[in-house]
PDB file of C-alpha atoms in Angstrom:
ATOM      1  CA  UNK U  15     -12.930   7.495 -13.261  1.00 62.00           C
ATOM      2  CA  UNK U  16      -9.109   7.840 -13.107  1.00 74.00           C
ATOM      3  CA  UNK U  17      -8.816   6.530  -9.704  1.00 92.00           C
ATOM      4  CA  UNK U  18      -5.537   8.229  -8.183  1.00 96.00           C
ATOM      5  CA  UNK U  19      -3.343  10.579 -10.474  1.00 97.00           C
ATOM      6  CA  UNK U  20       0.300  11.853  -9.655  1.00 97.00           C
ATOM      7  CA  UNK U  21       1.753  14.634 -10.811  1.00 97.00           C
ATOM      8  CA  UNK U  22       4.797  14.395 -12.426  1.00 97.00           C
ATOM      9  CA  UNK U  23       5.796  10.917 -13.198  1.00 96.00           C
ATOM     10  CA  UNK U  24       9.248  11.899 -13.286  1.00 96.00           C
ATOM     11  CA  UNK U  25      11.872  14.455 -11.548  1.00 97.00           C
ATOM     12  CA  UNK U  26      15.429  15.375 -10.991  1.00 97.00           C
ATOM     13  CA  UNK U  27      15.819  17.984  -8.922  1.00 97.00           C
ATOM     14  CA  UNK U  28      19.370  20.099  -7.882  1.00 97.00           C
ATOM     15  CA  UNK U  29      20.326  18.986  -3.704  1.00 98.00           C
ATOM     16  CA  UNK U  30      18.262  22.422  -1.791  1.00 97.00           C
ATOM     17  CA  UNK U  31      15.847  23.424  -4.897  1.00 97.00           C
ATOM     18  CA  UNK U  32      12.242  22.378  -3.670  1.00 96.00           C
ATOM     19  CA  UNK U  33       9.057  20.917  -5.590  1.00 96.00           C
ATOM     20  CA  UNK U  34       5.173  19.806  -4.890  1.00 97.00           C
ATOM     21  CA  UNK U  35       3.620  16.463  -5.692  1.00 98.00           C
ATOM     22  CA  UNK U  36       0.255  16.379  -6.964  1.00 97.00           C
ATOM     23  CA  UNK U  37      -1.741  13.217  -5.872  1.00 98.00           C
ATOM     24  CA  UNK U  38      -5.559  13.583  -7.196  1.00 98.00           C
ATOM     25  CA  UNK U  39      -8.102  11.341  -6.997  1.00 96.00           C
ATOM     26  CA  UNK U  40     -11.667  11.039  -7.990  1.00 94.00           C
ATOM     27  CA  UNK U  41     -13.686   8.652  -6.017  1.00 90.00           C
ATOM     28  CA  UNK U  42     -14.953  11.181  -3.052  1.00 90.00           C
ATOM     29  CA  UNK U  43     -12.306   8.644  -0.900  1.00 89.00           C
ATOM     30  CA  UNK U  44     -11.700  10.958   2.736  1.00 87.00           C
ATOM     31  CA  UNK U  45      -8.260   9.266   3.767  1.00 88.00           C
ATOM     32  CA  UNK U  46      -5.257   9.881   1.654  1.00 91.00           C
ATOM     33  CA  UNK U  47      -1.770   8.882   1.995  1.00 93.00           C
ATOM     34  CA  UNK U  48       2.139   9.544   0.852  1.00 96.00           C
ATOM     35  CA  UNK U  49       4.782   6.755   0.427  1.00 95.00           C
ATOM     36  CA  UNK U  50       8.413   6.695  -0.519  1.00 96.00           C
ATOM     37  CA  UNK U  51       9.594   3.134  -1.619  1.00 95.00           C
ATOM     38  CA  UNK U  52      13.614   2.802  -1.518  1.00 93.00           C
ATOM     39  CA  UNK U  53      15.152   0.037  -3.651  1.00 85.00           C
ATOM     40  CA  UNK U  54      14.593  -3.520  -2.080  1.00 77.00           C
ATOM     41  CA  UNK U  55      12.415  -1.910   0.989  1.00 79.00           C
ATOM     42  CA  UNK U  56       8.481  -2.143   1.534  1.00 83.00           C
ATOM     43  CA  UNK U  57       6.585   1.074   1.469  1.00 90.00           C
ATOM     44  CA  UNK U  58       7.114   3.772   4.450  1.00 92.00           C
ATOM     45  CA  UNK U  59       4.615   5.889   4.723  1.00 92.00           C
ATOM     46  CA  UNK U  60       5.552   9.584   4.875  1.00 95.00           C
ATOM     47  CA  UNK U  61       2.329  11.867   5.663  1.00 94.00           C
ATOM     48  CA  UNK U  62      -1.262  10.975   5.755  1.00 91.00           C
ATOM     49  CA  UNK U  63      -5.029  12.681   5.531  1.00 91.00           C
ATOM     50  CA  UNK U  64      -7.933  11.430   6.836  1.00 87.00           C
ATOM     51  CA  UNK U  65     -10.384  14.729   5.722  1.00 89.00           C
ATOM     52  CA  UNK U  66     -10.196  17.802   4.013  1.00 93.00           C
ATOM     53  CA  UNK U  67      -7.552  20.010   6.256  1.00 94.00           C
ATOM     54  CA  UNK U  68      -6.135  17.151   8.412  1.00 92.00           C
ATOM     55  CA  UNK U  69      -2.707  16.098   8.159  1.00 93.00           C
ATOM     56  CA  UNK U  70      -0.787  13.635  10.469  1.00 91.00           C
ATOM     57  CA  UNK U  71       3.031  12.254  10.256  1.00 92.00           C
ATOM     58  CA  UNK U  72       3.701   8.496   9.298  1.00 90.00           C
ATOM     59  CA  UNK U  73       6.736   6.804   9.918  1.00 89.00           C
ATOM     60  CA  UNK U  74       9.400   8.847   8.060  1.00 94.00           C
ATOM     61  CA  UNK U  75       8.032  12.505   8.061  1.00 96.00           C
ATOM     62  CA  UNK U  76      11.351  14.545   8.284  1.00 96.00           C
ATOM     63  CA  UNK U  77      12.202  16.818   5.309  1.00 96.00           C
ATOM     64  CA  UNK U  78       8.303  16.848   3.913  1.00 98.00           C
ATOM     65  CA  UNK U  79       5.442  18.944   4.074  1.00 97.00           C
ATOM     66  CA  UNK U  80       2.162  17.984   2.960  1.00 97.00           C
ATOM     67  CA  UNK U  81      -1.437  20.100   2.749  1.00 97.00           C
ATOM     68  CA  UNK U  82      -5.341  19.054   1.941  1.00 97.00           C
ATOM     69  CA  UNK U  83      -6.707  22.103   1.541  1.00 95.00           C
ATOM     70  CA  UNK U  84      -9.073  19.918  -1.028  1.00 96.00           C
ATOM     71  CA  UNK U  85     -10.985  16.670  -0.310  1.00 95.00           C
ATOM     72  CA  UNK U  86      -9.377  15.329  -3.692  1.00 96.00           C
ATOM     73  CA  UNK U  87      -6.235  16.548  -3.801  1.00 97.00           C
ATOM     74  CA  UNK U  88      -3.201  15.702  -1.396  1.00 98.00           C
ATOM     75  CA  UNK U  89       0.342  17.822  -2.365  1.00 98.00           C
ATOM     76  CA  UNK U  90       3.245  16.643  -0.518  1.00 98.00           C
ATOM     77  CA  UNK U  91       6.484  19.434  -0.810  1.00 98.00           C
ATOM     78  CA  UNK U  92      10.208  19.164  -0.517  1.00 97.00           C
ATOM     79  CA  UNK U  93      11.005  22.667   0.550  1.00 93.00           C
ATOM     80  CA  UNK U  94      14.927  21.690   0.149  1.00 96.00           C
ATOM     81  CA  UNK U  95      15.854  18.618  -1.688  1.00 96.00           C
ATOM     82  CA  UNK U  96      18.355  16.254  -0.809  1.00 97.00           C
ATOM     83  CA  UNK U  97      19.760  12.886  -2.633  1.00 97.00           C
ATOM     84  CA  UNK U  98      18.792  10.591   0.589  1.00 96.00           C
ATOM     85  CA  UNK U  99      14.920  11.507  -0.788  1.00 97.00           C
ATOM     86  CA  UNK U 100      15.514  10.257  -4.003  1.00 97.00           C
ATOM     87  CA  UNK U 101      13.262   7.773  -4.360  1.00 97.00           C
ATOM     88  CA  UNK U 102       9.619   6.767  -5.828  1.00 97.00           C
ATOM     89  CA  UNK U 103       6.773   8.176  -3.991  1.00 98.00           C
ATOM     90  CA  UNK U 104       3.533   6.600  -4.204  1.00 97.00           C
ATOM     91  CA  UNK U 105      -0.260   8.392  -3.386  1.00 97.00           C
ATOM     92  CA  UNK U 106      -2.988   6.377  -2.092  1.00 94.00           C
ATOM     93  CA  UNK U 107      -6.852   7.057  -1.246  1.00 92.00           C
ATOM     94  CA  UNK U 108      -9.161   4.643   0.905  1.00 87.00           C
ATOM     95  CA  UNK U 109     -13.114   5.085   1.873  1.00 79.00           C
ATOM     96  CA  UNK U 110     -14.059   5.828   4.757  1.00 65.00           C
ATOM     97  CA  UNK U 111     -17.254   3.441   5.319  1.00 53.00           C
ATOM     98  CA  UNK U 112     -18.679   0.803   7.827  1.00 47.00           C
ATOM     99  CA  UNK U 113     -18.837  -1.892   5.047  1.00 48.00           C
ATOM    100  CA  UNK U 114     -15.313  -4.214   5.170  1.00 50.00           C
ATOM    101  CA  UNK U 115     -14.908  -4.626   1.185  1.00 52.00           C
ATOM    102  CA  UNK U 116     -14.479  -0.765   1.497  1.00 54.00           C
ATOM    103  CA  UNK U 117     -10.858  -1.598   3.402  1.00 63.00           C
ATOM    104  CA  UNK U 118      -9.310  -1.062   0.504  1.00 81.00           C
ATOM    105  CA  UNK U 119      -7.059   1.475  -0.945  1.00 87.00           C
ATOM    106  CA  UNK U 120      -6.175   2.791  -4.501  1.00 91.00           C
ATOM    107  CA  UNK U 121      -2.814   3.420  -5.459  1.00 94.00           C
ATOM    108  CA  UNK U 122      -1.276   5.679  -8.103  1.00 96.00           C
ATOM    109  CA  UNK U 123       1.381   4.640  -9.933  1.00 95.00           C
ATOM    110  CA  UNK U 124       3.934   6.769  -8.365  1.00 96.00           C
ATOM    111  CA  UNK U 125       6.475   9.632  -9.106  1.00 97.00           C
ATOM    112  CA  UNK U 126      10.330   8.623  -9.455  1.00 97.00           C
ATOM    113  CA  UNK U 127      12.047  11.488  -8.022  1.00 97.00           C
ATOM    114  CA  UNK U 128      16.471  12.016  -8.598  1.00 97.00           C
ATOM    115  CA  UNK U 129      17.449  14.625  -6.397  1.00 97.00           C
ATOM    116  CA  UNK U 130      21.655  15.066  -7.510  1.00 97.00           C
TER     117      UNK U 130
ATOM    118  CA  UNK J  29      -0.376  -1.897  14.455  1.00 51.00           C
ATOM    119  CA  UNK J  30       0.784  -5.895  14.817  1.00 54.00           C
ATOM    120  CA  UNK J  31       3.745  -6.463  12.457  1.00 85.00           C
ATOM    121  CA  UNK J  32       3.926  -9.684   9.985  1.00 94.00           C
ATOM    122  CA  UNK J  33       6.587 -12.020   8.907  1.00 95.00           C
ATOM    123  CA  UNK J  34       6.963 -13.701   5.292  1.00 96.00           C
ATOM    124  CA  UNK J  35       9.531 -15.773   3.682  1.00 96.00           C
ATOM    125  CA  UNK J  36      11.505 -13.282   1.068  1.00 95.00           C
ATOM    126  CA  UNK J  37      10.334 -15.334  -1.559  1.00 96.00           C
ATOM    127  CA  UNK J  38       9.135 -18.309  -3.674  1.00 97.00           C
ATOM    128  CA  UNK J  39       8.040 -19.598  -6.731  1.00 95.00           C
ATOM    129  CA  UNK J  40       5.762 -21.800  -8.520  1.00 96.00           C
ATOM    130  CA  UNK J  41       4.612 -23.486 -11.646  1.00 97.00           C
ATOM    131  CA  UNK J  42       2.325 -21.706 -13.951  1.00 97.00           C
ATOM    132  CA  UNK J  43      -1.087 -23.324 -13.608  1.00 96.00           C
ATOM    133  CA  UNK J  44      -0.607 -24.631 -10.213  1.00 97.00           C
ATOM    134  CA  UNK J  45      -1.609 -22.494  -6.603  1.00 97.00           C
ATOM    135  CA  UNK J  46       0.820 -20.629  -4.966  1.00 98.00           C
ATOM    136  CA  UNK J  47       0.080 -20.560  -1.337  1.00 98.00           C
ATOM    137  CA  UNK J  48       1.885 -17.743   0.403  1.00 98.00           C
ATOM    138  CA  UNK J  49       2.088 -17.558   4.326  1.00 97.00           C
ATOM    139  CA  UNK J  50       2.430 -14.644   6.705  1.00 97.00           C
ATOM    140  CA  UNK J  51       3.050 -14.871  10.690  1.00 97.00           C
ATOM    141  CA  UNK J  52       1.008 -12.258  12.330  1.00 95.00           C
ATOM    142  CA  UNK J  53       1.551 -13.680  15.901  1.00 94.00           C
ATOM    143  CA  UNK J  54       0.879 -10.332  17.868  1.00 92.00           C
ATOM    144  CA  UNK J  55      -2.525  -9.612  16.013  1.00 92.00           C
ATOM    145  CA  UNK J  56      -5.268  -7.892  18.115  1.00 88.00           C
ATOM    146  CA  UNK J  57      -8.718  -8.462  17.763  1.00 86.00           C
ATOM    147  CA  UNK J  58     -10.270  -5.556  15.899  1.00 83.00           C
ATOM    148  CA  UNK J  59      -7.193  -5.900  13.311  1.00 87.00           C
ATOM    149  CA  UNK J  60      -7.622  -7.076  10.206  1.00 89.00           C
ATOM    150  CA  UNK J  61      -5.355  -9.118   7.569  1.00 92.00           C
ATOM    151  CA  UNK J  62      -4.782  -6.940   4.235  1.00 91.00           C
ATOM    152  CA  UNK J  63      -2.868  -8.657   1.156  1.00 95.00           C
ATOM    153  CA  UNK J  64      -1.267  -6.359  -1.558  1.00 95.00           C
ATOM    154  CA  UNK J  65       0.223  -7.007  -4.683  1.00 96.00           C
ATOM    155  CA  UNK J  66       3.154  -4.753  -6.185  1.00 95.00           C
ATOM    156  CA  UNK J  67       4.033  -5.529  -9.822  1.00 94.00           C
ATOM    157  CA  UNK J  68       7.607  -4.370 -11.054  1.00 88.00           C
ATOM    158  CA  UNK J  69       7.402  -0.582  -9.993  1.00 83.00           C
ATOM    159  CA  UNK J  70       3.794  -0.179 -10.607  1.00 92.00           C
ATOM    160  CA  UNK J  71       1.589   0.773  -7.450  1.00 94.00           C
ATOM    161  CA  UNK J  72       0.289  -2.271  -5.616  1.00 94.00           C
ATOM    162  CA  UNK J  73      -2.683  -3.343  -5.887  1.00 94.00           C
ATOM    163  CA  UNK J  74      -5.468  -4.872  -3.312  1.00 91.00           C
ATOM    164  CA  UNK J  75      -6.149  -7.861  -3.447  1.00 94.00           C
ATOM    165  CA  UNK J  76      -8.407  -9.071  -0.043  1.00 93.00           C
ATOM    166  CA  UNK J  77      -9.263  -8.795   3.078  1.00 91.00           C
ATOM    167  CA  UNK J  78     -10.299 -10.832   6.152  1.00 91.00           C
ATOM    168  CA  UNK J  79     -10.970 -10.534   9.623  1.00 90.00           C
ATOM    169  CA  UNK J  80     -11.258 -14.374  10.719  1.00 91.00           C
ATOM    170  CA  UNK J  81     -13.574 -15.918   8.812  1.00 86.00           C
ATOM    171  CA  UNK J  82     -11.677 -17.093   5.192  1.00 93.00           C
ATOM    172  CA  UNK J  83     -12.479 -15.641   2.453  1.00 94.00           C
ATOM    173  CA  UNK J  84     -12.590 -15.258  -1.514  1.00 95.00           C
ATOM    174  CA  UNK J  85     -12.736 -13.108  -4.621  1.00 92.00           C
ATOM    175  CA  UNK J  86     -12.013 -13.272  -8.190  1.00 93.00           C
ATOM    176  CA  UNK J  87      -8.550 -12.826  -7.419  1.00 93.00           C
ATOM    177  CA  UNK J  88      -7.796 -14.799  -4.247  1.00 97.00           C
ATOM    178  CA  UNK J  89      -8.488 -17.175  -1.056  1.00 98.00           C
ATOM    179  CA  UNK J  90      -7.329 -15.659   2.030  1.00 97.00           C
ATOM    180  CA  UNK J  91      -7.251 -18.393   4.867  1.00 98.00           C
ATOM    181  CA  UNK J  92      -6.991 -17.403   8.685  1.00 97.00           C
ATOM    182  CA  UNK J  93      -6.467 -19.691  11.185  1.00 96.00           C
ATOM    183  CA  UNK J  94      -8.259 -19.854  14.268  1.00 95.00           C
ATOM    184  CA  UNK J  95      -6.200 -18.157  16.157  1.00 95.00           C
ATOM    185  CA  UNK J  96      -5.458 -15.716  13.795  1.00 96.00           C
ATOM    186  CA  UNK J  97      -2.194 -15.773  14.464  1.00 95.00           C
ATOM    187  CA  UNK J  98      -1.357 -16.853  10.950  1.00 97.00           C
ATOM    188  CA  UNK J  99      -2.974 -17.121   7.225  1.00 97.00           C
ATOM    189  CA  UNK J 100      -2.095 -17.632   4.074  1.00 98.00           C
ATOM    190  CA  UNK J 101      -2.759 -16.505   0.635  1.00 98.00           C
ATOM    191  CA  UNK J 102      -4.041 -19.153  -2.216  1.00 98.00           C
ATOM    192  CA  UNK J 103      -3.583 -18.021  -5.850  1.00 97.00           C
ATOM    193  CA  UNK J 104      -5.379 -20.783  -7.125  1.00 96.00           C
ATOM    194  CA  UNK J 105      -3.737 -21.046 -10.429  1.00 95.00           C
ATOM    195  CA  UNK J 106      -0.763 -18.266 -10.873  1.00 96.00           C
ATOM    196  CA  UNK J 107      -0.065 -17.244 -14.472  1.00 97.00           C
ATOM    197  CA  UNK J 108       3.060 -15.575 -15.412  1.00 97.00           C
ATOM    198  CA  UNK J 109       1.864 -12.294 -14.749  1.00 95.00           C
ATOM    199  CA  UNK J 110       1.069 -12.965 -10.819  1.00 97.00           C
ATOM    200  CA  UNK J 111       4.824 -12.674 -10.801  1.00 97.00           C
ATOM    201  CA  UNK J 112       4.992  -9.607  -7.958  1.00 97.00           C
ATOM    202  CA  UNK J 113       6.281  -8.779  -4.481  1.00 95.00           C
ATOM    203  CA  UNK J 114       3.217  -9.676  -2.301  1.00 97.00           C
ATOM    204  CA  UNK J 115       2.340  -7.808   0.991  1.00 95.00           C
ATOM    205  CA  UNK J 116       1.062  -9.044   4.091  1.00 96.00           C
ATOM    206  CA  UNK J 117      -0.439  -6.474   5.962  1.00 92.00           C
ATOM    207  CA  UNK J 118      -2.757  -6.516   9.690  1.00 90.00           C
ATOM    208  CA  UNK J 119      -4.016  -3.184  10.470  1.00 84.00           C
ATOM    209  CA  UNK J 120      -7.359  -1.506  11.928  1.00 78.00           C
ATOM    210  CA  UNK J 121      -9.493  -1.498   9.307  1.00 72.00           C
ATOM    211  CA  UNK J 122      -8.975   1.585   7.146  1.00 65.00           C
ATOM    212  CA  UNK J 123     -12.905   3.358   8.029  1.00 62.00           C
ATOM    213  CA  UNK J 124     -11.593   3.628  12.214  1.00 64.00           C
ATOM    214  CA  UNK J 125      -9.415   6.744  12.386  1.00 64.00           C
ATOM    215  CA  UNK J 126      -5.955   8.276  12.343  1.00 61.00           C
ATOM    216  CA  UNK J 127      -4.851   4.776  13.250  1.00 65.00           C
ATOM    217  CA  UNK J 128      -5.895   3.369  10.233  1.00 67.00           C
ATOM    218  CA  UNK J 129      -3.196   3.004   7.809  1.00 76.00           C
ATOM    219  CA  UNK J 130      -1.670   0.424   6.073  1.00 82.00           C
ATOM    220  CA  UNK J 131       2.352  -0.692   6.961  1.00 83.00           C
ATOM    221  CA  UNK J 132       4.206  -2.304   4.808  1.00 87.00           C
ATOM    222  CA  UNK J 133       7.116  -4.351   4.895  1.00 87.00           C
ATOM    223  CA  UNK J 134       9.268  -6.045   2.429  1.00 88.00           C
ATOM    224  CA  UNK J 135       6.747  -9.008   1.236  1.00 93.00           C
ATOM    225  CA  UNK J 136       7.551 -11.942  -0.168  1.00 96.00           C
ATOM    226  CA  UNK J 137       8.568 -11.953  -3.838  1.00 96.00           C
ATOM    227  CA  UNK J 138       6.589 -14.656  -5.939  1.00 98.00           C
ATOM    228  CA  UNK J 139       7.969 -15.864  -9.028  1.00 97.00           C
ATOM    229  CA  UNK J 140       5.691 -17.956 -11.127  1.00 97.00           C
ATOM    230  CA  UNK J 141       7.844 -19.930 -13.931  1.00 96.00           C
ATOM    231  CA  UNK J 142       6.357 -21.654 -17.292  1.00 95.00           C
TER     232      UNK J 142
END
């Protein structure tokens, strides 16, 4: 298993070109999730999936897109970049089960994204 | 989802437990108390769980009080590399619906020194 996988690790990006972030993962998990983590600030989450062709906002949604078209993939696009989203983004999958251990969630080890 | 409190930080001798506390004073009853770990820049990492009984894994002790309005998270002996920002977290437990998701805040940074 590789657990969750991001796509690329690193970016810079021009201010209005636009990219896609890749999150697979490989454990059959139905809720998914997108992250930005600012220096000296907690997570925010962006977007989030709980099954195949859902999609709901999180806390900071503006300027991001996201699709599941796929149970094991989760893409989340800047359709015009600008230097307040450079950050590192972080993908995340969780179970969906009755059992409690299953409460937790698998991180991948992020994407650190310059937009200039 | 309730929100939690921790101190920005603390530290502790290597070998000896690092007990780290979180306020969670506005906790419902189906919530339930999540503790992450976030090494340097890596992606944090799980470490347990509870609802309001304590409990324990390889990694941790997660005590609750009884009125749930608080707990606190026992590394029975940190090592160097338990050095990390820790995250208290109370949310509906992650199998229950769009309203399941985890919120994080800035956790409490643990330094463990030799």
């Amino acid at each position: 298993n590789a657990g969750v996988t991001q796509t690329p690790k690193f970016r810079v990006l021009k201010t209005g070109q636009s990219m896609t972030l890749l999150c697979a993962q490989d454990m059959n998990h139905e809720y998914m999730y997108w992250y930005r983590q600012d220096p000296g600030m907690g997570l925010r989450l962006i977007h989030y999936s709980v099954g195949e062709g859902t999609t709901a906002k999180g806390e900071v949604p503006d300027g991001y897109n996201v699709s599941r078209l796929k149970k094991q993939n989760f893409l989340l696009g800047l359709e015009s970049a600008a230097p307040s989203q450079t950050s590192v983004y972080f993908c995340a999958s969780s179970y969906v089960s009755a059992i409690p251990r299953t409460g937790e969630a698998f991180f991948g080890q992020g994407t650190r994204l310059t937009v200039v | 989802d309730a929100k939690t409190t921790q101190p920005p930080s603390m530290d502790c001798a290597e070998g000896r437990a690092a007990n780290l506390p979180c306020n969670h004073s506005t906790i419902s009853g189906n919530e339930y108390v999540y503790w992450y770990r976030q090494i340097h820049s890596q992606g944090p990492q799980y470490i347990i769980h509870g609802l309001k009984n304590n409990e324990t894994n390889e990694m941790a002790s997660l005590i609750i009080t009884e009125d749930r309005k608080s707990s606190t998270l026992i590394l029975p002996h940190a090592t160097l590399r338990d050095t990390a920002v820790y995250y208290c977290i109370v949310s509906s437990p992650l199998y229950t619906g769009a309203n399941s998701k985890l919120t994080f805040g800035k956790g409490i940074t643990l330094s463990v020194r030799p």
